[in-house]
XYZ file of N, CA and C in Angstrom:
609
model
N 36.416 -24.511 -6.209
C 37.561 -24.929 -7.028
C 37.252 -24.643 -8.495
N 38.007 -23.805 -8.946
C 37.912 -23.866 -10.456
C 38.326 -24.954 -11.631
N 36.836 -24.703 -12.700
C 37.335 -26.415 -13.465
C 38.803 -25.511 -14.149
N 39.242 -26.585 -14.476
C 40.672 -26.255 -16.166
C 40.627 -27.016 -17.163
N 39.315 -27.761 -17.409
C 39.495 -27.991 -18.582
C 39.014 -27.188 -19.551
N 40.086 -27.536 -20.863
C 39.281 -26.508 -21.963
C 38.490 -26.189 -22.527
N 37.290 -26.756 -22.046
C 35.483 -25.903 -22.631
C 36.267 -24.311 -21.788
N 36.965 -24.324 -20.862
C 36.853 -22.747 -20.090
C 37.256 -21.780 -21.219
N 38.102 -22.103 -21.913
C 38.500 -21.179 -22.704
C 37.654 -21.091 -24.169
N 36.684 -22.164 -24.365
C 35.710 -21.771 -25.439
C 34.785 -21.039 -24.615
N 34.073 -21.176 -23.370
C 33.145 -20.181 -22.335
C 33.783 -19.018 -22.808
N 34.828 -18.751 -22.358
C 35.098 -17.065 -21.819
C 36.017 -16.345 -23.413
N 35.720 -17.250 -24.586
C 35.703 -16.659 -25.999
C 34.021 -16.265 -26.171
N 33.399 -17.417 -26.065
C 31.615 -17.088 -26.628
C 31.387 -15.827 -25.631
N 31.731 -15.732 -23.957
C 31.178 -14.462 -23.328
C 31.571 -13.699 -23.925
N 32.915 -12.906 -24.743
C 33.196 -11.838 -25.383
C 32.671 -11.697 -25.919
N 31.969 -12.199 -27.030
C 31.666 -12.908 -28.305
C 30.322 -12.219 -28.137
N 29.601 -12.834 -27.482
C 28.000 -12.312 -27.013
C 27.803 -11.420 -26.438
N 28.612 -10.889 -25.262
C 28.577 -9.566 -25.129
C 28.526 -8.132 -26.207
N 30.030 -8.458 -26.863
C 30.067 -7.651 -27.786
C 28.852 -7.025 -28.689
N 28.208 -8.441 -29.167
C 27.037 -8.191 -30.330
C 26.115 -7.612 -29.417
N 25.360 -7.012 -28.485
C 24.129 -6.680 -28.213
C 25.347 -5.058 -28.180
N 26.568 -4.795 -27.326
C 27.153 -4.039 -27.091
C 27.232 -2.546 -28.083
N 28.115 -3.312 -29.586
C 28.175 -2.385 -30.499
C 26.593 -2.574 -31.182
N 25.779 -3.167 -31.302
C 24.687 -2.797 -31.980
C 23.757 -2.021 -31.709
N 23.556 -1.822 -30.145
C 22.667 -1.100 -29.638
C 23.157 0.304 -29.372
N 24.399 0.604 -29.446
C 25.483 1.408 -29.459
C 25.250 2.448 -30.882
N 25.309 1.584 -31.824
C 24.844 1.922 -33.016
C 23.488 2.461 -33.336
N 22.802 1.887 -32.843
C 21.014 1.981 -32.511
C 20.909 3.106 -32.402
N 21.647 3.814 -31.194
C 21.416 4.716 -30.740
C 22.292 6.046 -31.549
N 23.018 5.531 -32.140
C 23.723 6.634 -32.991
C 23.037 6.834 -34.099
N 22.500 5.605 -34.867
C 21.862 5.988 -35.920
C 20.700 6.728 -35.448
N 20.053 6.343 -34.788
C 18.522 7.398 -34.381
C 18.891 8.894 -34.285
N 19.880 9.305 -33.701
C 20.620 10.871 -33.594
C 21.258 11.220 -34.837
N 21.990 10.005 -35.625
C 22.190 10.942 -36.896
C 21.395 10.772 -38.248
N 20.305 10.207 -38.263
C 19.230 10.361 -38.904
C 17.730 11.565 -38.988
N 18.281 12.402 -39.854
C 17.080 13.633 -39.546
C 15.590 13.047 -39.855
N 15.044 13.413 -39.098
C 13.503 13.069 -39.220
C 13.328 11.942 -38.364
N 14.393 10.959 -38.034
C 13.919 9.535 -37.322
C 13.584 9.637 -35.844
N 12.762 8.629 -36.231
C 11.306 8.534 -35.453
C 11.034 7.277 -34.510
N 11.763 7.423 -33.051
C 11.640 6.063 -32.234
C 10.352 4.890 -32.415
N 9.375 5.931 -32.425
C 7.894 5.368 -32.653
C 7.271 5.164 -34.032
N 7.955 5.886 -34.787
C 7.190 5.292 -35.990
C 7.931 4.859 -36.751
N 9.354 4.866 -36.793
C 10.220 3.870 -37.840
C 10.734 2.402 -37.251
N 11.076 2.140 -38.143
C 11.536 0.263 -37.909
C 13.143 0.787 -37.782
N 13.463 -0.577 -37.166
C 14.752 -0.727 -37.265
C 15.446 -0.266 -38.559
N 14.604 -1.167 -39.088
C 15.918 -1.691 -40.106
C 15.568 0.235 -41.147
N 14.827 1.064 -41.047
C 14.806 1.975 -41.880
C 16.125 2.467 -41.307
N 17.069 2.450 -40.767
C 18.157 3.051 -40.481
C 19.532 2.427 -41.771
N 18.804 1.116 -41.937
C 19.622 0.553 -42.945
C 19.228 1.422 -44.769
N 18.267 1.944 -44.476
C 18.250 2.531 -45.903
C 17.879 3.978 -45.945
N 18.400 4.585 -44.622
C 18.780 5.952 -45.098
C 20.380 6.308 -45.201
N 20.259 6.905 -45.868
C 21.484 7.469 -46.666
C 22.669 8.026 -45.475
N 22.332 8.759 -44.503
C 23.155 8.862 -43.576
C 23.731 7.987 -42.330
N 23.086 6.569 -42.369
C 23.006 5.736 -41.538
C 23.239 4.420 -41.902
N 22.490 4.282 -43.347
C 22.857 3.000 -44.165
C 24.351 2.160 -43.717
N 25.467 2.799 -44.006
C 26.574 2.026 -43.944
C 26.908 0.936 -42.525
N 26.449 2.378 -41.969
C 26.558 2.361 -40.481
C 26.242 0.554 -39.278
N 24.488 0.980 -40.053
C 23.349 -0.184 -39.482
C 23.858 -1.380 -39.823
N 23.858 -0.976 -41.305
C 23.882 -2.394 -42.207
C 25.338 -3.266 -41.890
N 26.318 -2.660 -41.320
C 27.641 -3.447 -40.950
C 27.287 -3.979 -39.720
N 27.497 -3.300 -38.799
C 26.786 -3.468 -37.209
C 26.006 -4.494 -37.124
N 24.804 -4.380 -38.128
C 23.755 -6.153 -38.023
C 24.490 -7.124 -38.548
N 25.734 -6.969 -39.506
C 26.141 -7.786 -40.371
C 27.031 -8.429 -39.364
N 27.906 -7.647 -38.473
C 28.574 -7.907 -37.881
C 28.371 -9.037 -36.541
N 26.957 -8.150 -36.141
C 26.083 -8.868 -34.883
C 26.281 -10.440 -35.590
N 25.458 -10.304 -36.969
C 25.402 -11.850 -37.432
C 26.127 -12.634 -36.916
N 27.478 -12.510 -37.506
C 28.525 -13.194 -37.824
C 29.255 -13.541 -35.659
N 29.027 -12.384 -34.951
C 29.135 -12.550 -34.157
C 28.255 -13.759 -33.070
N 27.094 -13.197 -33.553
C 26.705 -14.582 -32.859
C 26.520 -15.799 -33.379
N 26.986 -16.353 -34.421
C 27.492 -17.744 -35.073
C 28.875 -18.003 -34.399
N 29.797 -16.869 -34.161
C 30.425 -17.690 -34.048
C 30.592 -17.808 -32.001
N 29.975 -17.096 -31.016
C 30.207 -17.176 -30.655
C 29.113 -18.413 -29.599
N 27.657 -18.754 -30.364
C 27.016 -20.141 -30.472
C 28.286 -21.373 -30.800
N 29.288 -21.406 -31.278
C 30.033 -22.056 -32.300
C 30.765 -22.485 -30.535
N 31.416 -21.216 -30.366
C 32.363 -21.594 -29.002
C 31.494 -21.627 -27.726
N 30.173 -21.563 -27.745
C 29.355 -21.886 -26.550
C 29.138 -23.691 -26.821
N 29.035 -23.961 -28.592
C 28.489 -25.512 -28.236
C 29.974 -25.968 -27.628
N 31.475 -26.062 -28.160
C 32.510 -26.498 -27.873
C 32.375 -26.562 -26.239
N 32.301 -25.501 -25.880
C 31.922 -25.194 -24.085
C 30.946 -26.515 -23.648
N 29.954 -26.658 -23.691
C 28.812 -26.897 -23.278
C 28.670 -28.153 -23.993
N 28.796 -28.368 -25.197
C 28.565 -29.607 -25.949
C 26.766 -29.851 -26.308
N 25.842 -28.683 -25.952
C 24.236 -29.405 -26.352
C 23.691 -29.434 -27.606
N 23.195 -29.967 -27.986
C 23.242 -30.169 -29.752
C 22.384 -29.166 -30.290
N 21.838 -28.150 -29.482
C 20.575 -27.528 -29.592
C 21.532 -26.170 -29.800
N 22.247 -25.958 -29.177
C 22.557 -24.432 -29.369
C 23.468 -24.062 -30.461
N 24.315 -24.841 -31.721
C 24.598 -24.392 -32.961
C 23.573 -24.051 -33.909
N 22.644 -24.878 -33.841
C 21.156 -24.548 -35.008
C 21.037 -23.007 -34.672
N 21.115 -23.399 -33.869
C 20.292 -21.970 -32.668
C 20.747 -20.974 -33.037
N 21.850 -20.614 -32.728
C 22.633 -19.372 -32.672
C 23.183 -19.112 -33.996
N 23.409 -20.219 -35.085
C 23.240 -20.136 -36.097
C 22.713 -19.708 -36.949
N 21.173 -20.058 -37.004
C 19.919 -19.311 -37.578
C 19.311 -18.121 -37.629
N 19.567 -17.733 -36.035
C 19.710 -16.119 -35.545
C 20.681 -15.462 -36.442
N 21.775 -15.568 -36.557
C 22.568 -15.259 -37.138
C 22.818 -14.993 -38.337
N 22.388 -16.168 -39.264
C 21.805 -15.746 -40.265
C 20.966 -14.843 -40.970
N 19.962 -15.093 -39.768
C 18.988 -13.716 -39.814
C 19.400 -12.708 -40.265
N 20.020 -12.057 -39.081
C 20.854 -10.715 -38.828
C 21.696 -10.399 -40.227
N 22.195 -11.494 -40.649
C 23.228 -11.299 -41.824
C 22.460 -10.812 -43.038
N 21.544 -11.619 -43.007
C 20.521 -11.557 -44.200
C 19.826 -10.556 -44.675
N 19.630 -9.909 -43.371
C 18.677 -8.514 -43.276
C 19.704 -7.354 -43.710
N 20.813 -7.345 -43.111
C 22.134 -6.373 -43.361
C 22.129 -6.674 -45.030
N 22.602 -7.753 -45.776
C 22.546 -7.726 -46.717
C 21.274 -7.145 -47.514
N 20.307 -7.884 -47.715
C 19.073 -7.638 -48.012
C 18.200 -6.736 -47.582
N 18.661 -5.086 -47.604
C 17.779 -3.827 -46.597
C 16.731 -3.817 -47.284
N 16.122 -3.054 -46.518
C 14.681 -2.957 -46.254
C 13.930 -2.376 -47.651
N 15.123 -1.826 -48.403
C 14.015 -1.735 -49.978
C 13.769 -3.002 -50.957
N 14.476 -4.031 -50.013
C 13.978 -5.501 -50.550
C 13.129 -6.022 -49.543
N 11.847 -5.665 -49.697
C 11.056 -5.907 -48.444
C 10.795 -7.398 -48.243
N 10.488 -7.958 -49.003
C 10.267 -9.544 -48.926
C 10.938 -10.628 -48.238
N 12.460 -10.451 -49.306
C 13.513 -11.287 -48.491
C 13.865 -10.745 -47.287
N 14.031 -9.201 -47.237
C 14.535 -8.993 -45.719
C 13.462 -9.089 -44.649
N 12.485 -9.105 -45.160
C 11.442 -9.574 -44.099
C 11.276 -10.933 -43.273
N 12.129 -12.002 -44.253
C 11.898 -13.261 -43.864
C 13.231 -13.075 -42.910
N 14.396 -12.773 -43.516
C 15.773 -12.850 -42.717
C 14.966 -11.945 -41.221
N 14.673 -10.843 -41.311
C 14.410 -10.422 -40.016
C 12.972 -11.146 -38.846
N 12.100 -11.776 -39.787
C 11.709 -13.132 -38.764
C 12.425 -13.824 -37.928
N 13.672 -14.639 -39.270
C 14.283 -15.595 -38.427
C 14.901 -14.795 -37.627
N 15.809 -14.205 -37.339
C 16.609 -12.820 -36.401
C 15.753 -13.172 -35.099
N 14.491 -12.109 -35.677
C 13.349 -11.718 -34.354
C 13.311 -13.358 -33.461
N 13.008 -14.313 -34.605
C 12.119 -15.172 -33.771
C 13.151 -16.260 -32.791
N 14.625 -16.186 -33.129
C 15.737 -17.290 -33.296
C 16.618 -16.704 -32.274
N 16.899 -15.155 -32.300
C 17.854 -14.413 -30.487
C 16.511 -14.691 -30.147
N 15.222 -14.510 -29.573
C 14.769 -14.826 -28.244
C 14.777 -16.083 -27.859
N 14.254 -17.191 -28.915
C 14.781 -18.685 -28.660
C 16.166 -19.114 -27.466
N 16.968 -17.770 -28.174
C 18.404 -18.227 -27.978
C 18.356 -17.751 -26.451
N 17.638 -17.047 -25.942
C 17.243 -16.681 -24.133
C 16.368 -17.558 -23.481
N 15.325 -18.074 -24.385
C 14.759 -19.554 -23.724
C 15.838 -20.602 -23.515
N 16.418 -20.774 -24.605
C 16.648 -22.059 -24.451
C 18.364 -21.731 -23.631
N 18.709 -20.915 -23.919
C 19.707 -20.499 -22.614
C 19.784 -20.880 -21.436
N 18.302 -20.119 -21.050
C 18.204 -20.650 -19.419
C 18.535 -22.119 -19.186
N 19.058 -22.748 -19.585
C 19.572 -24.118 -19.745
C 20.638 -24.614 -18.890
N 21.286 -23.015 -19.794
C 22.941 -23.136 -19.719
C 23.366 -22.130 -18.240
N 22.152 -21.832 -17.345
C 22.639 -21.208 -16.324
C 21.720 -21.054 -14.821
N 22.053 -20.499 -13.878
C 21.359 -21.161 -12.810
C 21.321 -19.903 -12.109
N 20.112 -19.538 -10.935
C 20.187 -18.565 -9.957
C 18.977 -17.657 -10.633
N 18.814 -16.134 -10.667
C 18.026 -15.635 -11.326
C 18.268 -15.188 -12.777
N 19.457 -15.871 -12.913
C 19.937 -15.589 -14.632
C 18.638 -16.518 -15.474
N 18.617 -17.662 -15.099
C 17.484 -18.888 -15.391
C 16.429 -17.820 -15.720
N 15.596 -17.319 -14.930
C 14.524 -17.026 -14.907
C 14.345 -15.209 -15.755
N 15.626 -15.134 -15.917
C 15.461 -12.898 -16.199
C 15.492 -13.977 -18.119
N 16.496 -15.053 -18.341
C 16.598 -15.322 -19.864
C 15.015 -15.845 -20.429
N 14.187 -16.584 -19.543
C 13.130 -17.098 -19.891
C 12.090 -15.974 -19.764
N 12.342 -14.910 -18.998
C 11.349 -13.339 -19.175
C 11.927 -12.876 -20.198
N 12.700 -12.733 -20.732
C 13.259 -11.782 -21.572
C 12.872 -12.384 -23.219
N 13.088 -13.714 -23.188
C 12.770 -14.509 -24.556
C 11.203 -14.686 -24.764
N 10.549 -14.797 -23.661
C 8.678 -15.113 -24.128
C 8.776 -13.518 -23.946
N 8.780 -12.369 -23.192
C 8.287 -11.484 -23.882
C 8.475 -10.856 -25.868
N 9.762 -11.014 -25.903
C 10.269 -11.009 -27.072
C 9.396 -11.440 -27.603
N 9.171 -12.746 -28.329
C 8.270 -13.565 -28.663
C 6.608 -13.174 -28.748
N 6.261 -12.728 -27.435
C 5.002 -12.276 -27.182
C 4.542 -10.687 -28.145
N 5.824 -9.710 -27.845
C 6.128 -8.728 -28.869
C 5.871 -9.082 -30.684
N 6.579 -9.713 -30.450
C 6.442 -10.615 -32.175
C 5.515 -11.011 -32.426
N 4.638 -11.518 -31.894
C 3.364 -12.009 -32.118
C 2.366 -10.905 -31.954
N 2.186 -10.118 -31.515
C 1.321 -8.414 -31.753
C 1.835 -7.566 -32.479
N 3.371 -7.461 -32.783
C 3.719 -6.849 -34.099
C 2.997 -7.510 -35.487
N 2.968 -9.008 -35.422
C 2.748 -9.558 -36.611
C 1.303 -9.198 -36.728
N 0.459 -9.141 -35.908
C -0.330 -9.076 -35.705
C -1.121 -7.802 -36.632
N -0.158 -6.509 -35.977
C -0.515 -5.548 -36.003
C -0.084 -4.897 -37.825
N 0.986 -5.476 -37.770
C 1.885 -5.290 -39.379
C 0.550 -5.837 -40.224
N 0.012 -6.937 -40.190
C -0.914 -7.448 -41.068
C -2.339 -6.801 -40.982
N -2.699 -5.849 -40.288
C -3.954 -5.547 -40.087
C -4.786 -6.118 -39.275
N -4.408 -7.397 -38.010
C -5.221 -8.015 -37.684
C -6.066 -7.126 -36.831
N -4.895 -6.937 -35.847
C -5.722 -6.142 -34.635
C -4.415 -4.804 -34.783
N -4.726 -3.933 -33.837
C -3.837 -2.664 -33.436
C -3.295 -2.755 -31.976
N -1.958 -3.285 -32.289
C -1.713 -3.626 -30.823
C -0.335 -3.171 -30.391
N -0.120 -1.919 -31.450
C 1.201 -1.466 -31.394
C 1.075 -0.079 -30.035
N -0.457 0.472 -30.070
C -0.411 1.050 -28.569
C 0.575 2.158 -28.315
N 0.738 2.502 -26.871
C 1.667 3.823 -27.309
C 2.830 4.246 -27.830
N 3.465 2.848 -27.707
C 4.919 2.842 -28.111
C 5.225 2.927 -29.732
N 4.084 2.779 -30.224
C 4.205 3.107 -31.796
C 4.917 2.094 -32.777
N 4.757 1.826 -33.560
C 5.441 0.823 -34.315
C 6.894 0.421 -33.979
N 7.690 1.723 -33.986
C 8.796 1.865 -33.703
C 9.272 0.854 -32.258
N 8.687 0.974 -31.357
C 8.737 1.002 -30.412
C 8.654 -0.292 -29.959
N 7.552 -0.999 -30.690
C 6.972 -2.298 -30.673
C 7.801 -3.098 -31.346
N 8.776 -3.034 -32.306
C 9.485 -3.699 -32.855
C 10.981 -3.939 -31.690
N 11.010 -2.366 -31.115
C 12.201 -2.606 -30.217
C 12.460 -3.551 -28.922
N 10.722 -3.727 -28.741
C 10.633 -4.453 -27.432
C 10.238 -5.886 -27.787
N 10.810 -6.258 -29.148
C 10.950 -7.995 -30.040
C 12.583 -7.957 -29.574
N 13.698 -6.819 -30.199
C 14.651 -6.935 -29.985
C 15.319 -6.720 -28.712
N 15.088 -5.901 -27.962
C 15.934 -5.301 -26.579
C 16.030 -6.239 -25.674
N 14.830 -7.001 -25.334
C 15.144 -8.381 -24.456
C 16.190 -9.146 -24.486
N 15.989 -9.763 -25.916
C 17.330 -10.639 -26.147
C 18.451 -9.873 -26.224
N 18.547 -8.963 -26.796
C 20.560 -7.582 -26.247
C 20.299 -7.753 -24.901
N 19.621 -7.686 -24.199
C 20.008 -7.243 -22.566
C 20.183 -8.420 -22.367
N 19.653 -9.667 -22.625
C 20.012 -11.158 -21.969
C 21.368 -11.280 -22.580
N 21.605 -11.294 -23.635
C 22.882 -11.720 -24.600
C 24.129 -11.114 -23.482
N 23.980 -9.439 -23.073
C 24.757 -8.868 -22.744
C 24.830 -9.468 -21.348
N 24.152 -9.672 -20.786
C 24.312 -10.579 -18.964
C 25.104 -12.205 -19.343
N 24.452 -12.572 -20.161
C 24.812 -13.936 -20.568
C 26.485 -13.745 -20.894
N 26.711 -12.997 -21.806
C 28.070 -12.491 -21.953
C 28.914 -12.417 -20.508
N 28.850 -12.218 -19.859
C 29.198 -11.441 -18.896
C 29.084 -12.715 -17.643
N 27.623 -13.670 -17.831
C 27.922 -15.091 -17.328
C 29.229 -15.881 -17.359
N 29.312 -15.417 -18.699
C 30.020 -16.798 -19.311
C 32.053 -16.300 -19.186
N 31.648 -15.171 -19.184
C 33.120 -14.254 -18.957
C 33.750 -14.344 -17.494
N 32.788 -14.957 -16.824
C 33.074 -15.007 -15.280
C 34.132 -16.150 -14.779
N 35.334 -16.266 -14.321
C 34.941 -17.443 -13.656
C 34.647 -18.359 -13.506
N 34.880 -19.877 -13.784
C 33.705 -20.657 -13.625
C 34.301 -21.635 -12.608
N 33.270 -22.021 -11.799
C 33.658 -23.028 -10.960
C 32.606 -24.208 -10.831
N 32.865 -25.477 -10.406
C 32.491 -26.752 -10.637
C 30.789 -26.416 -10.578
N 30.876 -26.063 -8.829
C 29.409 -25.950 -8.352
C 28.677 -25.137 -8.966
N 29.305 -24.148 -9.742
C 28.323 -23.071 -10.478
C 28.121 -23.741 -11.773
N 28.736 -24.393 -12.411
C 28.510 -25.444 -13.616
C 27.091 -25.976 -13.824
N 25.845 -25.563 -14.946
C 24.852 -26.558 -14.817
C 25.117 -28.108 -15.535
């Protein structure tokens, strides 16, 4: 039996909502890498797509956009769901994202901190997800957020000189596998929440 009350229609706004952002960004990802001469999966960062000249506009809206997208669509997941944990949440991420778009990468400092919170705040947002869902969705959001995480923690690692743990995938590469987890959860989660919902499937 399907519920009708109206959290359904804040659910199946946030699934658009979250879908979308991993959707057009990685979309973008992949355009900027092809129309950037010289760029380099393995040895550039993300965000250098935000400060080349042929790509700049491009990146820097797309993350800006992601931002704003996932604030608001944390915004219509708490209305849904009601847990007090997931506005901070999806919030902060969000911010991130915004921050970094604003603040590119020839402001290394501040956009460094905005792209922490980003990095460290979407994988959160796949831990603490698994919350909000049941079956092997539970368990692919809680792989997807500690690797993230685990990524982040050998990038930082590696960014500072500790150890070299960026390996074959190259800097580039190592930064992507902080971000790609959480887009691929976001985009299933999307797609959760877009479904359908019925009592028994309700956590």
């Amino acid at each position: 039996m399907y519920r009708t009350d109206p959290a359904d229609g804040s659910r199946t706004i946030a699934g658009v909502l979250l879908f979308l952002l991993p959707v057009q960004f990685m979309t973008v990802l992949m355009a900027g890498a092809a129309m950037a001469s010289g760029y380099s999966i393995y040895t550039n960062a993300i965000s250098d797509l935000g400060v080349i000249a042929a790509t700049a506009w491009l990146f820097n809206a797309s993350l800006f956009v992601a931002g704003l997208l996932n604030i608001a669509g944390g915004y219509f997941l708490y209305r849904s769901y009601g847990k007090g944990w997931i506005l901070p949440v999806f919030v902060i991420a969000g911010i991130g994202a915004i921050g970094a778009a604003v603040f590119t990468l020839d402001i290394p400092g501040i956009h460094g901190l905005f792209a922490l919170a980003a990095f460290l705040f979407f994988n959160l947002e796949a831990i603490a997800g698994s919350t909000l869902v049941q079956g092997p969705l539970k368990a692919i959001a809680i792989i997807a957020g500690t690797l993230g995480l685990i990524f982040l923690a050998a990038h930082a690692a590696s960014d500072f000189g500790v150890l070299d743990l960026y390996g074959p995938i190259g800097h580039g590469g190592s930064e992507r596998m902080i971000v790609y987890p959480a887009l691929f959860w976001l985009a299933a989660f999307g797609g959760y929440l877009m479904a359908p919902a019925t009592s028994s499937r309700s956590p």
